[in-house]
């Protein structure tokens, strides 16, 4: 029995040595525009540099609170956990596809008691036939001879799916880190805007009290009091939406870090200084961007998977050949199992082919080809979108910095105008209306400058997100 088993295994091994010959088109190698390989259009700004992008870019803010929040988000975010679970599922599918390279085996065992019918066995002469016990054990094996590359193409598709799932996980990671930084920056910036509004309310309240005192002393008038009170209430009305926006940012931050709103970070809640960069943002160049962006890697992997599935569909046009074999023992008594006279075996090829009904196979090839064309178009679009997002973010950041500089100058001049207007009013050279107008302008300038701090931080985060990221498992 051992010799027969050895011969069977040798036959299976010989079949395995047949080289798989994948049928169908060769894999598509995507290309990128030559113009996308060089420096960015917006890299001429002094606010950025062409140095290599830093994967843990949030550390450029040198903010321990932000570092801790992002570390927490990477560990606790539910979207990341779902993406990681999906990657594990795809990895298991890859292992399943690879198992098709190996023979499939089935171990069987059976014990039966049977009795023949006298009708079906006339030789018994009507006598009752005895009951018969039979015992059987066996090992069945089958192996697909991958002549046309169906198995290998299936494995290539599964391998590409695995790369796509890895890239999808990093897409989520990039988004979670960026949105965590954005939520934290929004919380800090809105706290700062609330502080500015409260300071302006205090100053305008003093002005309103002054007009009331002048009226009480007989040297003022009710019109000035009404105007001062109106300006005060207008500024006070800006507080509720600022506080609501601050709370929304704080609650968003809690969700990103895997916490409920009631468990929101106390450090973030107390922050009132927008995170600041102390150096230009390193942006690299177009070639590095296209190699780094995880969504591009994901699109490229999907294209490879689609191409492999065209080969799988094409292999369906050809015969499927399996080498099958079985060995075992059948006996009337369990103690006789394994005796030479009870040994049985079989070996031989099994060929299956859908010919002449090839219409379904051709339809599958057309479907797979169309999906491959769509994957190529998606890849090209992903490349263009990545370049567009990066250039747009660079432009938005540079222009917001210019706007902030202009707003800072406007605020400084408005402050100077308010001081001069108050001096002239105290000296009797101007009426109180000029004081109110100057203070109203100063309040607007202060609010606009504080809002610009938030816009600059958002533009920075958007740029970092567009540039992508590259994390190791330790990150």
Short mmCIF file of C-alpha atoms in Angstrom, two decimals, residues 70-284:
data_model
loop_
_atom_site.label_atom_id
_atom_site.label_comp_id
_atom_site.label_asym_id
_atom_site.label_seq_id
_atom_site.Cartn_x
_atom_site.Cartn_y
_atom_site.Cartn_z
CA UNK A 70 -3.25 62.31 17.48
CA UNK A 71 -1.64 59.38 19.26
CA UNK A 72 -5.00 58.73 20.92
CA UNK A 73 -6.86 59.01 17.60
CA UNK A 74 -4.50 56.53 15.92
CA UNK A 75 -5.11 54.09 18.75
CA UNK A 76 -8.84 54.57 19.38
CA UNK A 77 -10.53 55.87 16.22
CA UNK A 78 -13.35 53.55 15.13
CA UNK A 79 -12.97 54.23 11.41
CA UNK A 80 -9.34 53.13 11.65
CA UNK A 81 -10.38 50.01 13.52
CA UNK A 82 -12.91 49.16 10.80
CA UNK A 83 -10.31 49.70 8.04
CA UNK A 84 -7.82 47.49 9.91
CA UNK A 85 -10.46 44.77 10.26
CA UNK A 86 -11.19 44.99 6.54
CA UNK A 87 -7.47 44.57 5.84
CA UNK A 88 -7.42 41.43 7.97
CA UNK A 89 -10.37 40.05 6.00
CA UNK A 90 -8.64 40.73 2.67
CA UNK A 91 -5.44 39.16 3.99
CA UNK A 92 -7.43 36.03 4.83
CA UNK A 93 -8.85 36.00 1.29
CA UNK A 94 -5.31 36.14 -0.07
CA UNK A 95 -4.36 33.13 2.05
CA UNK A 96 -7.41 31.30 0.71
CA UNK A 97 -6.41 32.09 -2.89
CA UNK A 98 -2.85 30.88 -2.28
CA UNK A 99 -4.18 27.60 -0.91
CA UNK A 100 -5.39 26.73 -4.43
CA UNK A 101 -1.76 26.00 -5.32
CA UNK A 102 -1.93 22.98 -3.03
CA UNK A 103 -3.85 19.75 -3.53
CA UNK A 104 -7.19 19.60 -1.78
CA UNK A 105 -7.62 16.60 0.48
CA UNK A 106 -10.64 14.97 2.08
CA UNK A 107 -10.49 12.27 4.72
CA UNK A 108 -13.57 10.01 4.89
CA UNK A 109 -14.74 7.33 7.26
CA UNK A 110 -18.00 5.39 7.24
CA UNK A 111 -19.68 2.44 8.93
CA UNK A 112 -22.88 1.05 7.43
CA UNK A 113 -25.29 -1.78 8.24
CA UNK A 114 -27.44 -2.90 5.31
CA UNK A 115 -29.75 -5.69 4.21
CA UNK A 116 -30.72 -6.51 0.64
CA UNK A 117 -34.34 -6.98 -0.38
CA UNK A 118 -35.50 -10.48 -1.45
CA UNK A 119 -37.27 -8.84 -4.36
CA UNK A 120 -34.02 -7.43 -5.69
CA UNK A 121 -32.20 -10.66 -4.93
CA UNK A 122 -34.35 -13.62 -6.28
CA UNK A 123 -31.49 -16.09 -5.67
CA UNK A 124 -32.31 -15.94 -1.99
CA UNK A 125 -35.46 -18.01 -2.65
CA UNK A 126 -37.57 -15.79 -0.45
CA UNK A 127 -35.39 -16.40 2.60
CA UNK A 128 -34.54 -13.48 4.76
CA UNK A 129 -31.10 -12.11 3.85
CA UNK A 130 -28.58 -11.42 6.56
CA UNK A 131 -27.61 -7.96 7.68
CA UNK A 132 -24.18 -6.92 6.48
CA UNK A 133 -21.78 -4.46 8.14
CA UNK A 134 -19.30 -2.55 5.97
CA UNK A 135 -16.51 -0.25 7.07
CA UNK A 136 -14.65 2.22 4.88
CA UNK A 137 -11.84 4.74 5.37
CA UNK A 138 -10.25 6.77 2.64
CA UNK A 139 -8.23 9.76 1.53
CA UNK A 140 -9.32 11.73 -1.56
CA UNK A 141 -7.03 14.24 -3.23
CA UNK A 142 -7.42 16.55 -6.20
CA UNK A 143 -5.08 19.08 -7.77
CA UNK A 144 -5.82 21.63 -10.48
CA UNK A 145 -3.19 21.68 -13.21
CA UNK A 146 -2.96 25.41 -13.83
CA UNK A 147 -2.16 25.20 -17.54
CA UNK A 148 -3.83 28.51 -18.39
CA UNK A 149 -2.95 30.50 -15.27
CA UNK A 150 -6.38 30.71 -13.68
CA UNK A 151 -5.04 29.95 -10.21
CA UNK A 152 -2.02 32.23 -10.48
CA UNK A 153 -4.14 35.06 -11.90
CA UNK A 154 -6.59 34.63 -9.03
CA UNK A 155 -3.70 34.90 -6.58
CA UNK A 156 -2.39 38.01 -8.35
CA UNK A 157 -5.83 39.60 -8.07
CA UNK A 158 -6.04 38.72 -4.37
CA UNK A 159 -2.53 40.07 -3.78
CA UNK A 160 -3.50 43.35 -5.47
CA UNK A 161 -6.68 43.48 -3.37
CA UNK A 162 -4.47 43.16 -0.30
CA UNK A 163 -2.30 46.09 -1.43
CA UNK A 164 -5.44 48.12 -2.08
CA UNK A 165 -6.75 47.36 1.42
CA UNK A 166 -3.41 48.39 2.93
CA UNK A 167 -3.57 51.67 1.02
CA UNK A 168 -7.21 52.15 2.05
CA UNK A 169 -6.17 51.82 5.69
CA UNK A 170 -3.57 54.53 5.19
CA UNK A 171 -6.12 56.76 3.43
CA UNK A 172 -8.25 56.57 6.57
CA UNK A 173 -5.19 57.17 8.74
CA UNK A 174 -4.25 60.30 6.77
CA UNK A 175 -7.82 61.58 7.09
CA UNK A 176 -8.10 60.83 10.81
CA UNK A 177 -4.81 62.56 11.63
CA UNK A 178 -5.66 65.61 9.51
CA UNK A 179 -9.17 65.97 10.89
CA UNK A 180 -7.94 65.53 14.45
CA UNK A 181 -5.42 68.33 13.93
CA UNK A 182 -8.12 70.45 12.27
CA UNK A 183 -10.61 69.91 15.10
CA UNK A 184 -7.98 70.81 17.68
CA UNK A 185 -6.91 73.93 15.75
CA UNK A 186 -10.55 74.97 15.32
CA UNK A 187 -11.16 74.57 19.06
CA UNK A 188 -8.14 76.69 19.96
CA UNK A 189 -8.87 79.33 17.30
CA UNK A 190 -12.53 79.65 18.25
CA UNK A 191 -11.59 80.00 21.91
CA UNK A 192 -9.28 82.82 20.83
CA UNK A 193 -12.12 84.44 18.84
CA UNK A 194 -14.39 84.19 21.87
CA UNK A 195 -11.69 85.93 23.94
CA UNK A 196 -11.39 88.71 21.34
CA UNK A 197 -15.17 89.19 21.27
CA UNK A 198 -15.31 89.30 25.06
CA UNK A 199 -12.50 91.86 25.14
CA UNK A 200 -14.30 94.05 22.61
CA UNK A 201 -17.53 93.67 24.59
CA UNK A 202 -15.68 94.92 27.65
CA UNK A 203 -14.30 97.95 25.82
CA UNK A 204 -17.63 98.78 24.21
CA UNK A 205 -19.37 98.32 27.55
CA UNK A 206 -17.06 100.94 29.03
CA UNK A 207 -17.92 103.27 26.16
CA UNK A 208 -21.64 102.70 26.67
CA UNK A 209 -21.27 103.42 30.41
CA UNK A 210 -19.37 106.60 29.60
CA UNK A 211 -22.13 107.89 27.34
CA UNK A 212 -24.70 107.06 30.01
CA UNK A 213 -22.66 108.95 32.64
CA UNK A 214 -22.36 111.95 30.34
CA UNK A 215 -26.10 111.89 29.78
CA UNK A 216 -26.71 111.68 33.51
CA UNK A 217 -24.36 114.62 34.03
CA UNK A 218 -26.26 116.69 31.48
CA UNK A 219 -23.44 116.93 28.93
CA UNK A 220 -24.43 113.97 26.74
CA UNK A 221 -27.42 112.98 24.68
CA UNK A 222 -29.66 109.95 24.30
CA UNK A 223 -28.63 109.37 20.68
CA UNK A 224 -25.03 108.66 21.69
CA UNK A 225 -26.22 106.29 24.41
CA UNK A 226 -28.44 104.38 21.96
CA UNK A 227 -25.63 104.13 19.41
CA UNK A 228 -23.16 102.88 22.04
CA UNK A 229 -25.64 100.31 23.33
CA UNK A 230 -26.43 99.13 19.78
CA UNK A 231 -22.73 98.61 19.00
CA UNK A 232 -22.29 96.73 22.26
CA UNK A 233 -25.19 94.36 21.58
CA UNK A 234 -24.07 93.73 18.02
CA UNK A 235 -20.69 92.55 19.28
CA UNK A 236 -22.33 90.56 22.06
CA UNK A 237 -24.48 88.80 19.42
CA UNK A 238 -21.33 87.34 17.84
CA UNK A 239 -20.56 85.30 20.97
CA UNK A 240 -23.24 82.53 20.80
CA UNK A 241 -22.33 81.30 17.29
CA UNK A 242 -18.63 81.37 18.19
CA UNK A 243 -19.27 79.31 21.31
CA UNK A 244 -21.48 76.89 19.38
CA UNK A 245 -18.78 76.44 16.72
CA UNK A 246 -16.17 75.94 19.45
CA UNK A 247 -18.29 73.24 21.10
CA UNK A 248 -18.89 71.54 17.74
CA UNK A 249 -15.12 71.43 17.09
CA UNK A 250 -14.49 70.07 20.57
CA UNK A 251 -17.13 67.36 20.20
CA UNK A 252 -15.78 66.47 16.75
CA UNK A 253 -12.35 66.10 18.32
CA UNK A 254 -13.79 63.79 20.98
CA UNK A 255 -15.37 61.55 18.33
CA UNK A 256 -12.15 61.37 16.33
CA UNK A 257 -10.25 60.24 19.42
CA UNK A 258 -12.84 57.60 20.30
CA UNK A 259 -14.47 59.51 23.14
CA UNK A 260 -17.96 60.79 23.89
CA UNK A 261 -18.57 64.57 23.99
CA UNK A 262 -18.71 64.37 27.80
CA UNK A 263 -15.17 62.95 27.73
CA UNK A 264 -13.75 65.69 25.50
CA UNK A 265 -10.14 66.68 26.15
CA UNK A 266 -9.85 69.25 28.94
CA UNK A 267 -6.53 70.45 27.54
CA UNK A 268 -8.14 71.18 24.17
CA UNK A 269 -11.09 72.83 25.89
CA UNK A 270 -8.71 75.24 27.67
CA UNK A 271 -6.59 75.98 24.59
CA UNK A 272 -6.93 79.57 23.31
CA UNK A 273 -3.85 79.89 21.10
CA UNK A 274 -4.02 78.61 17.52
CA UNK A 275 -1.17 76.15 16.77
CA UNK A 276 1.67 77.91 14.97
CA UNK A 277 4.39 76.61 12.64
CA UNK A 278 7.93 77.80 13.24
CA UNK A 279 9.29 76.81 9.82
CA UNK A 280 8.18 76.58 6.17
CA UNK A 281 6.11 73.52 5.30
CA UNK A 282 8.19 70.86 3.45
CA UNK A 283 6.24 69.82 0.34
CA UNK A 284 8.72 67.84 -1.77
#
